[in-house]
XYZ file of C-alpha atoms in Angstrom:
594
model
C -17.513 -9.612 5.763
C -13.833 -10.314 5.167
C -11.927 -13.452 6.394
C -9.748 -11.727 9.385
C -1.410 9.224 20.130
C 0.204 10.357 21.929
C 1.071 8.513 25.132
C -1.188 9.326 28.035
C 1.862 10.733 29.747
C 3.720 12.347 26.890
C 7.346 12.156 28.107
C 10.255 13.462 26.004
C 9.490 14.662 22.494
C 10.727 13.024 19.295
C 13.125 15.877 18.635
C 14.586 15.486 22.113
C 14.981 11.738 21.870
C 15.956 11.336 18.224
C 14.757 7.757 18.569
C 12.394 5.746 20.710
C 13.211 2.318 22.080
C 10.489 -0.262 21.750
C 10.289 -3.619 23.518
C 9.618 -6.430 21.058
C 9.429 -9.997 22.341
C 11.785 -9.262 25.195
C 14.350 -7.521 22.969
C 14.936 -3.822 22.519
C 14.444 -2.436 19.014
C 15.513 1.089 18.168
C 13.024 2.839 15.887
C 14.430 6.001 14.304
C 12.202 8.940 13.472
C 13.421 10.810 10.382
C 12.518 14.432 9.888
C 9.865 15.121 7.260
C 7.959 12.862 4.870
C 9.638 9.696 3.680
C 7.487 9.285 0.581
C 9.272 9.509 -2.748
C 12.434 10.879 -1.219
C 15.672 10.306 -3.073
C 17.787 7.529 -1.607
C 21.006 8.534 -3.303
C 21.094 5.085 -4.960
C 18.954 2.756 -6.997
C 17.276 -0.267 -5.454
C 16.134 -3.326 -7.434
C 13.073 -2.892 -9.615
C 11.107 -5.620 -11.350
C 11.473 -6.983 -14.846
C 10.346 -10.197 -16.470
C 13.036 -12.822 -16.875
C 13.754 -16.520 -16.967
C 13.664 -18.797 -13.931
C 17.409 -19.271 -14.321
C 17.968 -15.524 -14.136
C 15.944 -15.474 -10.915
C 17.947 -18.377 -9.493
C 14.900 -20.662 -9.604
C 14.421 -24.195 -10.885
C 12.187 -24.082 -14.003
C 10.458 -27.438 -13.543
C 9.087 -26.555 -10.128
C 8.005 -23.136 -11.323
C 6.024 -24.712 -14.153
C 4.437 -27.110 -11.697
C 3.183 -24.068 -9.799
C 0.970 -23.317 -12.812
C -0.205 -26.880 -13.453
C -1.095 -27.360 -9.800
C -2.987 -24.050 -9.797
C -4.934 -25.079 -12.900
C -6.184 -28.187 -11.101
C -8.206 -25.943 -8.788
C -10.189 -24.654 -11.768
C -11.954 -28.011 -11.558
C -13.762 -29.713 -8.664
C -11.959 -28.874 -5.416
C -13.421 -31.191 -4.198
C -16.916 -30.472 -5.571
C -16.794 -26.961 -7.018
C -13.919 -24.964 -8.498
C -11.897 -23.135 -5.856
C -11.823 -20.128 -8.181
C -13.118 -19.248 -11.622
C -9.639 -18.048 -12.481
C -6.457 -16.586 -11.090
C -3.336 -14.610 -11.902
C -0.108 -16.137 -10.600
C 3.107 -14.178 -10.170
C 6.342 -15.476 -8.675
C 9.883 -14.219 -8.621
C 13.120 -13.704 -6.813
C 15.346 -10.670 -6.542
C 14.392 -8.232 -9.288
C 13.156 -10.929 -11.670
C 9.540 -11.918 -12.192
C 10.062 -15.448 -13.457
C 6.386 -16.402 -13.707
C 3.393 -14.201 -14.493
C 0.506 -16.219 -15.833
C -3.277 -15.906 -15.928
C -5.494 -18.988 -15.790
C -9.243 -19.424 -16.083
C -11.877 -16.707 -16.269
C -12.118 -13.261 -14.723
C -15.859 -13.131 -15.418
C -17.777 -16.374 -15.919
C -21.036 -16.346 -13.966
C -23.929 -13.902 -14.043
C -25.602 -15.378 -10.962
C -25.742 -18.254 -8.521
C -28.677 -20.705 -8.407
C -29.004 -21.739 -4.780
C -31.656 -24.382 -5.574
C -29.297 -26.396 -7.746
C -26.055 -25.100 -6.210
C -24.780 -24.165 -9.660
C -23.466 -21.055 -11.308
C -25.478 -19.390 -14.068
C -22.921 -18.672 -16.770
C -22.789 -15.659 -19.021
C -22.978 -16.474 -22.723
C -19.530 -17.427 -23.981
C -19.077 -14.133 -25.819
C -19.655 -12.174 -22.587
C -17.257 -14.178 -20.456
C -13.849 -12.573 -19.903
C -10.641 -14.588 -19.517
C -8.020 -13.680 -16.962
C -5.170 -11.497 -18.191
C -1.827 -10.629 -16.661
C -3.120 -7.175 -15.725
C -6.572 -8.195 -14.447
C -7.534 -6.112 -11.415
C -8.845 -7.819 -8.271
C -10.734 -6.779 -5.184
C -7.987 -7.514 -2.636
C -10.346 -7.782 0.368
C -8.226 -8.049 3.539
C -4.923 -7.661 1.705
C -6.053 -4.016 1.864
C -5.088 -4.105 5.539
C -1.428 -4.047 4.501
C -1.845 -0.657 2.848
C -3.511 0.798 5.939
C -0.692 -0.615 8.049
C 1.962 0.859 5.752
C 0.322 4.261 6.016
C 0.299 3.960 9.799
C 3.987 3.030 9.942
C 4.775 6.033 7.744
C 3.068 8.254 10.283
C 5.034 6.582 13.078
C 8.219 7.449 11.194
C 7.144 11.074 10.954
C 6.318 11.339 14.627
C 2.620 11.965 14.070
C 1.656 8.564 15.492
C 3.079 6.619 18.429
C 2.982 2.845 18.456
C 2.306 2.481 22.175
C -0.104 5.401 22.354
C -3.746 4.763 23.120
C -6.246 5.038 20.302
C -8.365 7.277 22.527
C -5.579 9.844 22.737
C -6.290 10.550 19.056
C -10.022 9.757 19.064
C -11.444 10.631 22.507
C -14.844 9.092 21.689
C -13.130 5.757 21.051
C -12.241 5.368 24.743
C -15.770 4.407 25.757
C -16.880 0.892 26.775
C -13.530 -0.189 28.216
C -11.339 0.770 25.242
C -9.465 3.585 26.975
C -6.215 1.574 27.156
C -6.321 0.028 23.680
C -3.149 0.935 21.749
C -2.133 1.496 18.148
C 0.142 -1.553 18.344
C -2.753 -3.716 19.453
C -4.757 -2.615 16.425
C -1.861 -3.500 14.105
C -1.243 -6.908 15.701
C -4.883 -7.939 16.329
C -4.455 -8.085 20.084
C -6.934 -5.303 20.875
C -9.657 -7.593 22.214
C -12.121 -6.577 19.487
C -14.492 -9.212 18.157
C -13.907 -10.289 14.550
C -16.398 -7.864 12.998
C -19.656 -5.972 13.326
C -22.395 -5.560 10.702
C -21.764 -1.827 10.415
C -23.533 -1.827 7.031
C -26.870 -2.150 8.831
C -26.468 1.356 10.234
C -27.603 3.819 7.527
C -25.520 6.844 8.512
C -21.778 7.387 8.802
C -22.251 8.897 12.251
C -24.227 5.841 13.298
C -21.439 3.544 12.166
C -18.951 5.523 14.228
C -21.266 5.351 17.220
C -21.317 1.556 16.963
C -17.508 1.532 17.092
C -17.361 4.013 19.994
C -19.838 1.881 21.966
C -18.262 -1.476 21.125
C -16.651 -3.128 24.147
C -13.686 -5.499 23.744
C -14.602 -9.129 24.341
C -11.166 -9.707 25.928
C -8.982 -7.247 27.853
C -6.689 -5.506 25.345
C -3.337 -7.242 24.997
C -4.424 -10.577 26.496
C -5.432 -12.559 23.391
C -5.001 -12.672 19.636
C -8.195 -12.350 17.599
C -8.170 -11.245 13.975
C -10.633 -8.382 13.595
C -11.666 -6.016 10.823
C -12.509 -3.467 13.505
C -8.805 -2.977 14.215
C -8.024 -1.602 10.784
C -11.265 0.340 10.531
C -10.293 2.053 13.786
C -6.783 2.670 12.470
C -8.285 4.299 9.385
C -10.158 6.739 11.622
C -6.932 7.572 13.459
C -5.024 8.163 10.222
C -7.714 10.405 8.813
C -7.832 12.370 12.073
C -4.085 13.010 12.350
C -3.496 13.754 8.644
C -6.696 15.572 7.753
C -6.887 13.446 4.589
C -9.098 10.558 3.556
C -7.643 7.068 3.359
C -7.925 6.886 -0.433
C -6.014 10.150 -0.793
C -3.334 8.874 1.588
C -3.006 5.648 -0.391
C -2.628 7.538 -3.661
C -0.238 10.219 -2.449
C 1.932 8.164 -0.096
C 2.176 4.737 -1.753
C 0.697 4.103 -5.187
C 1.704 7.298 -7.021
C 5.312 7.334 -5.737
C 5.752 3.635 -6.621
C 4.006 3.855 -9.975
C 1.274 1.430 -8.927
C -1.218 2.780 -11.423
C -3.623 -0.154 -11.194
C -4.057 0.089 -7.425
C -6.784 2.223 -5.855
C -10.061 2.338 -4.015
C -13.274 2.637 -6.074
C -11.997 1.893 -9.579
C -13.744 3.907 -12.300
C -16.421 2.364 -14.504
C -13.973 2.274 -17.423
C -11.950 -0.360 -15.545
C -14.868 -2.793 -15.222
C -13.996 -5.019 -18.233
C -10.528 -5.470 -16.707
C -11.740 -6.391 -13.191
C -12.407 -9.903 -11.928
C -16.016 -10.355 -10.840
C -16.794 -11.539 -7.337
C -20.061 -12.737 -5.823
C -23.747 -12.863 -6.583
C -24.395 -11.109 -3.271
C -27.791 -11.984 -1.872
C -29.226 -13.127 1.443
C -28.721 -15.384 3.282
C -25.025 -15.777 2.423
C -24.456 -12.050 1.995
C -25.506 -9.266 4.296
C -26.653 -7.118 1.348
C -28.738 -7.898 -1.743
C -26.611 -6.506 -4.561
C -26.657 -9.143 -7.287
C -23.400 -9.754 -9.154
C -20.677 -7.623 -7.589
C -18.287 -6.599 -10.331
C -16.136 -3.498 -10.235
C -17.309 -2.549 -6.735
C -15.955 -3.692 -3.394
C -17.315 -7.041 -2.247
C -17.054 -6.539 1.522
C -20.339 -5.295 2.956
C -18.860 -2.940 5.537
C -16.385 -1.447 3.068
C -19.249 -0.942 0.605
C -21.253 0.806 3.318
C -18.277 3.130 3.946
C -18.411 4.234 0.315
C -15.790 1.743 -0.846
C -12.976 3.241 1.248
C -12.159 1.338 4.428
C -9.123 0.382 6.451
C -9.856 -3.340 6.333
C -10.973 -3.824 2.715
C -11.665 -1.978 -0.521
C -8.335 -1.745 -2.343
C -8.260 -3.059 -5.928
C -4.950 -4.023 -7.506
C -3.148 -6.206 -10.035
C -0.537 -8.906 -9.560
C 2.250 -6.712 -10.951
C 1.415 -3.817 -8.661
C 1.400 -6.107 -5.627
C 4.761 -7.484 -6.733
C 6.085 -3.903 -6.868
C 4.900 -3.400 -3.307
C 6.498 -6.673 -2.269
C 9.795 -5.791 -3.962
C 9.724 -2.412 -2.207
C 9.445 -4.058 1.195
C 12.055 -6.704 0.411
C 14.317 -3.800 -0.612
C 13.871 -2.270 2.833
C 11.222 0.272 1.814
C 12.631 1.536 -1.492
C 11.970 0.852 -5.174
C 14.357 2.269 -7.726
C 15.114 5.750 -6.433
C 11.867 6.086 -4.493
C 11.649 5.379 -0.769
C 8.348 5.069 1.102
C 9.674 3.588 4.372
C 12.975 3.344 6.181
C 14.571 -0.120 6.529
C 14.087 -0.051 10.307
C 10.360 0.431 9.823
C 10.135 -2.482 7.398
C 11.999 -4.592 9.953
C 9.276 -3.822 12.484
C 6.580 -4.842 10.028
C 8.409 -8.196 9.727
C 9.102 -8.561 13.478
C 6.887 -10.772 15.628
C 5.138 -8.686 18.271
C 2.960 -11.604 19.352
C 5.536 -13.812 21.052
C 3.024 -14.367 23.855
C 0.636 -15.987 21.370
C 2.529 -18.833 19.637
C 1.017 -19.726 16.295
C -0.342 -16.196 15.811
C 2.930 -14.491 14.888
C 2.296 -10.971 13.673
C 4.315 -7.930 12.718
C 2.882 -4.458 12.209
C 0.082 -5.341 9.807
C 1.772 -8.431 8.362
C 1.112 -12.015 9.382
C 4.285 -14.046 9.907
C 5.204 -17.750 9.683
C 1.749 -19.032 8.686
C 2.005 -22.404 6.951
C -1.754 -22.501 6.335
C -1.322 -20.254 3.297
C 2.440 -19.623 3.052
C 3.118 -23.349 2.749
C 6.806 -24.193 2.501
C 7.681 -20.512 2.021
C 6.894 -19.995 5.699
C 9.835 -19.065 7.908
C 9.936 -16.967 11.085
C 10.660 -14.004 8.792
C 8.159 -14.696 5.998
C 5.439 -12.046 5.851
C 2.125 -11.967 4.073
C -1.618 -11.615 4.102
C -4.704 -13.131 2.514
C -8.014 -11.726 1.328
C -11.467 -13.303 1.547
C -12.039 -12.939 -2.212
C -9.160 -15.358 -2.894
C -6.106 -13.118 -2.858
C -2.714 -13.415 -1.162
C 0.781 -11.955 -1.008
C 3.784 -13.801 0.494
C 7.270 -12.315 0.942
C 10.257 -14.405 2.062
C 13.260 -12.232 2.944
C 15.494 -15.255 3.567
C 15.363 -16.237 -0.118
C 14.404 -12.790 -1.479
C 11.389 -14.395 -3.145
C 7.812 -13.212 -3.563
C 4.521 -14.824 -4.531
C 1.227 -13.263 -5.582
C -1.865 -15.443 -5.999
C -4.955 -13.500 -7.020
C -8.098 -15.589 -7.504
C -11.798 -14.768 -7.682
C -12.792 -17.562 -5.342
C -16.150 -16.078 -4.293
C -17.326 -16.076 -7.928
C -20.178 -16.955 -8.087
C -20.637 -17.588 -4.334
C -18.478 -17.719 -1.223
C -19.665 -21.175 -0.147
C -17.961 -22.930 -3.060
C -14.487 -22.755 -1.583
C -12.886 -23.444 1.766
C -9.351 -23.498 3.040
C -6.265 -22.271 1.215
C -5.110 -25.283 -0.782
C -4.239 -23.334 -3.987
C -2.206 -20.811 -2.015
C -0.341 -23.576 -0.199
C 0.341 -25.480 -3.423
C 1.715 -22.372 -5.125
C 3.912 -21.521 -2.149
C 5.194 -25.096 -1.879
C 6.211 -25.052 -5.530
C 7.953 -21.686 -5.320
C 9.783 -22.801 -2.182
C 10.896 -25.989 -3.954
C 12.075 -23.885 -6.903
C 14.660 -22.182 -4.678
C 17.694 -24.519 -4.828
C 19.383 -26.003 -1.782
C 22.951 -26.710 -2.800
C 24.536 -29.900 -1.404
C 26.918 -29.444 1.493
C 29.543 -31.292 -0.499
C 29.709 -32.965 -3.868
C 26.926 -32.965 -6.418
C 23.997 -34.471 -4.506
C 22.570 -34.803 -1.028
C 19.758 -36.916 0.402
C 16.371 -35.124 0.267
C 13.309 -36.205 2.237
C 10.802 -34.731 -0.197
C 7.868 -32.472 0.693
C 4.902 -34.838 0.811
C 2.258 -34.556 3.510
C 1.098 -37.522 5.622
C 4.315 -39.383 4.814
C 7.104 -41.159 6.659
C 10.372 -41.360 4.758
C 13.397 -43.273 6.052
C 17.070 -43.155 5.147
C 18.678 -46.308 6.537
C 22.350 -47.210 6.757
C 23.516 -50.839 6.546
C 24.371 -52.751 9.761
C 27.602 -51.354 11.188
C 30.075 -52.547 13.787
C 29.947 -49.852 16.487
C 31.087 -52.097 19.334
C 33.006 -50.358 22.069
C 32.327 -46.850 23.251
C 33.985 -44.681 20.603
C 31.597 -44.940 17.635
C 30.417 -41.618 16.267
C 28.224 -40.382 13.396
C 29.118 -37.205 11.542
C 27.161 -35.569 8.720
C 25.620 -32.320 7.527
C 21.912 -31.595 7.914
C 19.543 -28.888 6.583
C 15.956 -28.800 7.742
C 12.773 -26.802 7.391
C 9.624 -28.475 8.706
C 6.275 -27.324 10.010
C 7.159 -26.666 13.672
C 6.121 -29.395 16.094
C 3.825 -31.049 13.522
C 6.612 -32.466 11.315
C 10.017 -33.687 12.503
C 13.218 -35.511 11.662
C 14.369 -38.315 13.963
C 17.721 -40.062 14.273
C 17.188 -43.620 15.523
C 19.232 -46.773 16.069
C 18.411 -50.456 16.257
C 20.652 -53.174 17.682
C 18.211 -56.055 17.089
C 17.942 -56.037 13.326
C 15.206 -53.390 13.147
C 12.693 -54.965 15.517
C 12.923 -51.961 17.836
C 14.304 -48.450 17.485
C 15.580 -45.957 20.062
C 16.327 -42.225 19.706
C 19.958 -41.209 19.263
C 20.775 -37.843 20.872
C 22.953 -35.573 18.756
C 24.456 -32.097 18.533
C 24.148 -29.634 15.669
C 26.405 -26.657 15.020
C 25.567 -23.749 12.761
C 28.626 -21.835 11.508
C 29.464 -19.045 13.917
C 27.094 -20.196 16.649
C 27.254 -22.363 19.755
C 26.394 -26.084 19.483
C 22.780 -27.111 20.068
C 22.000 -30.347 21.915
C 19.053 -32.465 20.702
C 18.682 -34.872 23.590
C 15.532 -36.476 22.172
C 17.210 -37.219 18.834
C 14.907 -35.017 16.762
C 14.713 -31.774 14.784
C 11.717 -29.632 13.913
C 11.097 -26.125 12.654
C 13.516 -23.978 10.694
C 17.298 -24.245 10.435
C 17.898 -20.802 8.932
C 18.393 -22.140 5.381
C 21.998 -23.105 6.159
C 23.727 -26.424 6.643
C 24.538 -27.543 10.184
C 27.262 -29.962 11.219
C 25.880 -32.916 13.170
C 27.635 -35.321 15.523
C 26.188 -38.224 17.534
C 27.668 -40.849 19.851
C 26.377 -44.272 18.855
C 25.413 -47.327 20.924
C 28.015 -50.082 21.103
C 26.938 -53.095 19.067
C 28.342 -55.385 16.423
C 25.273 -54.796 14.248
C 23.967 -51.251 14.757
C 21.506 -49.987 12.173
C 21.040 -46.195 11.909
C 18.167 -44.435 10.203
C 16.858 -40.956 9.622
C 13.066 -40.891 9.820
C 11.202 -37.846 8.485
C 7.504 -37.771 9.434
C 4.906 -35.247 8.223
C 1.271 -34.753 9.168
C -1.593 -34.408 6.704
C -1.802 -30.610 6.673
C 1.299 -28.637 5.643
C 5.006 -29.139 5.099
C 8.131 -27.054 5.116
C 10.892 -27.073 2.507
C 11.998 -30.514 3.704
C 15.145 -32.112 5.101
C 18.541 -32.691 3.495
C 21.290 -34.953 4.849
C 24.777 -35.068 3.347
C 28.253 -36.441 3.999
C 27.237 -39.388 6.202
C 30.281 -40.876 7.926
C 30.588 -43.285 10.871
C 33.858 -43.813 12.695
C 34.654 -46.302 15.443
C 37.803 -45.095 17.096
C 40.224 -44.553 14.242
C 38.433 -46.923 11.894
C 35.976 -45.649 9.307
C 33.095 -48.132 9.254
C 30.865 -46.181 6.836
C 31.553 -43.324 4.428
C 28.887 -42.149 1.997
C 31.630 -40.889 -0.314
C 32.714 -44.481 -0.988
C 30.614 -45.935 -3.835
C 30.352 -49.330 -2.178
C 29.038 -47.809 1.058
C 26.626 -45.439 -0.656
C 25.104 -48.291 -2.634
C 24.059 -49.990 0.604
C 21.948 -47.054 1.855
C 18.184 -47.695 1.750
C 16.421 -44.394 0.940
C 12.720 -45.212 1.355
C 11.083 -41.977 0.244
C 14.365 -40.035 0.080
C 16.019 -38.992 -3.179
C 19.564 -38.080 -4.138
C 18.976 -34.419 -5.002
C 21.319 -31.964 -6.671
C 19.416 -28.982 -5.261
């Protein structure tokens, strides 16, 4: 088990329309349909390809990139009781530069799991295999991205319609209340399907299909978000029906061969086994099948029962190959001179279709804005996916950065790990490695990125008597929405009590935004905003910025720069003046150059 047609009334044809307009979150998005296959077509130009390079070449801060590795290595030890993974391969970069590509720990360490002592039975030292840069991993649910890419290709070619019902391609699928379930609902996990079914218990392929045909949605399609393997298994059946090819052949011909992803495939050959990370000692009761040590074969029970080729799981790949895929998508669907998708299609994969389900943002196949594994890389445009075996891919178009974390976290058993702490730590460090330049001068005040923390930046007592006192500054913020926030507060009694100070922010080229409660949360667009606030009249007003985070996740943090308070024509505080700046009390804030 992993962690997560035509329209009924056909209407005008693709050739007649030239494009179809799709409603996305209340907006209209035009989706073009090019003629003929998009795979490996010449683009007439060369798009960025990957090469190893220094952090500086990638525009990243080296110290934070190195911390990504040291933090990841900590999870090779008790986390909190057992290792989170036996080993991992970490890859991070920006633009066309892979600035970090490092293996840690072991690809193969345990021969079995002893449930009586809750310990792993280790191979002899000479039979253990360390991680290498090119170690191949069972991607588990990251495989769903490949199925989704193949579906979007078919949408481009007019063979598949996003709002068509699944039953219009697979008539048997329409049983048990699924007649209105659409392709989009499969791709965005809003179909109403339960999370999974033990299809592996059915011995025949036909029997497995019958279970899917007879499965009724637990919620009316389109009414709730529920991550389900059945969505991508069903999409696989649609793709194989409309193309006449198996999913593994589609993957090879449409994605991996054109992009040169030679270490990505279903069912790796036996010769690859020494280069593959082992997964679980699969036995009851924690596994649905008694298979012993799974190594070189797909871990997921249902994918194994489908012969290793399934829409929800089964793809094996390396960190470099996944980075190539990520670079292709960040390039708008092209890599070098090869194009597998049009930019408009990639935009749809990174567009939130689930605006009715806040917190479950989802594009076509890709999860969006998920701090629980994207950490501080998460923005409304950040796309990614995880896999139950310990894998993940995160792509941030706003900074053109990418992160691959491939771990064998079910080795020797799935119960040893929980949560996504290593993924979050890696993403936090890569996000911190992307510089934020001060709005002016050489430094700006930075709140830091610690969880469960309250940091304050306090100005000295100021004379704001009268009704003309005003604060001006620049502010940059990226916090976990609603959970973490920045507050502007004032005290006129020496700090015994504090009240919110409403303010206005202005992003260049946009209308002013009023913050009547004196707070900010969420994402600022990675740009500085001008801030202005009217201040209470008092001979001894104290102003402070208070940044508060919860215990779970954080964003990239908050920066404040150019603090200046005027009272009428008089300047009563100016951060640029050394004497004034020396009086600021930055409890938990630092003067950061980036």
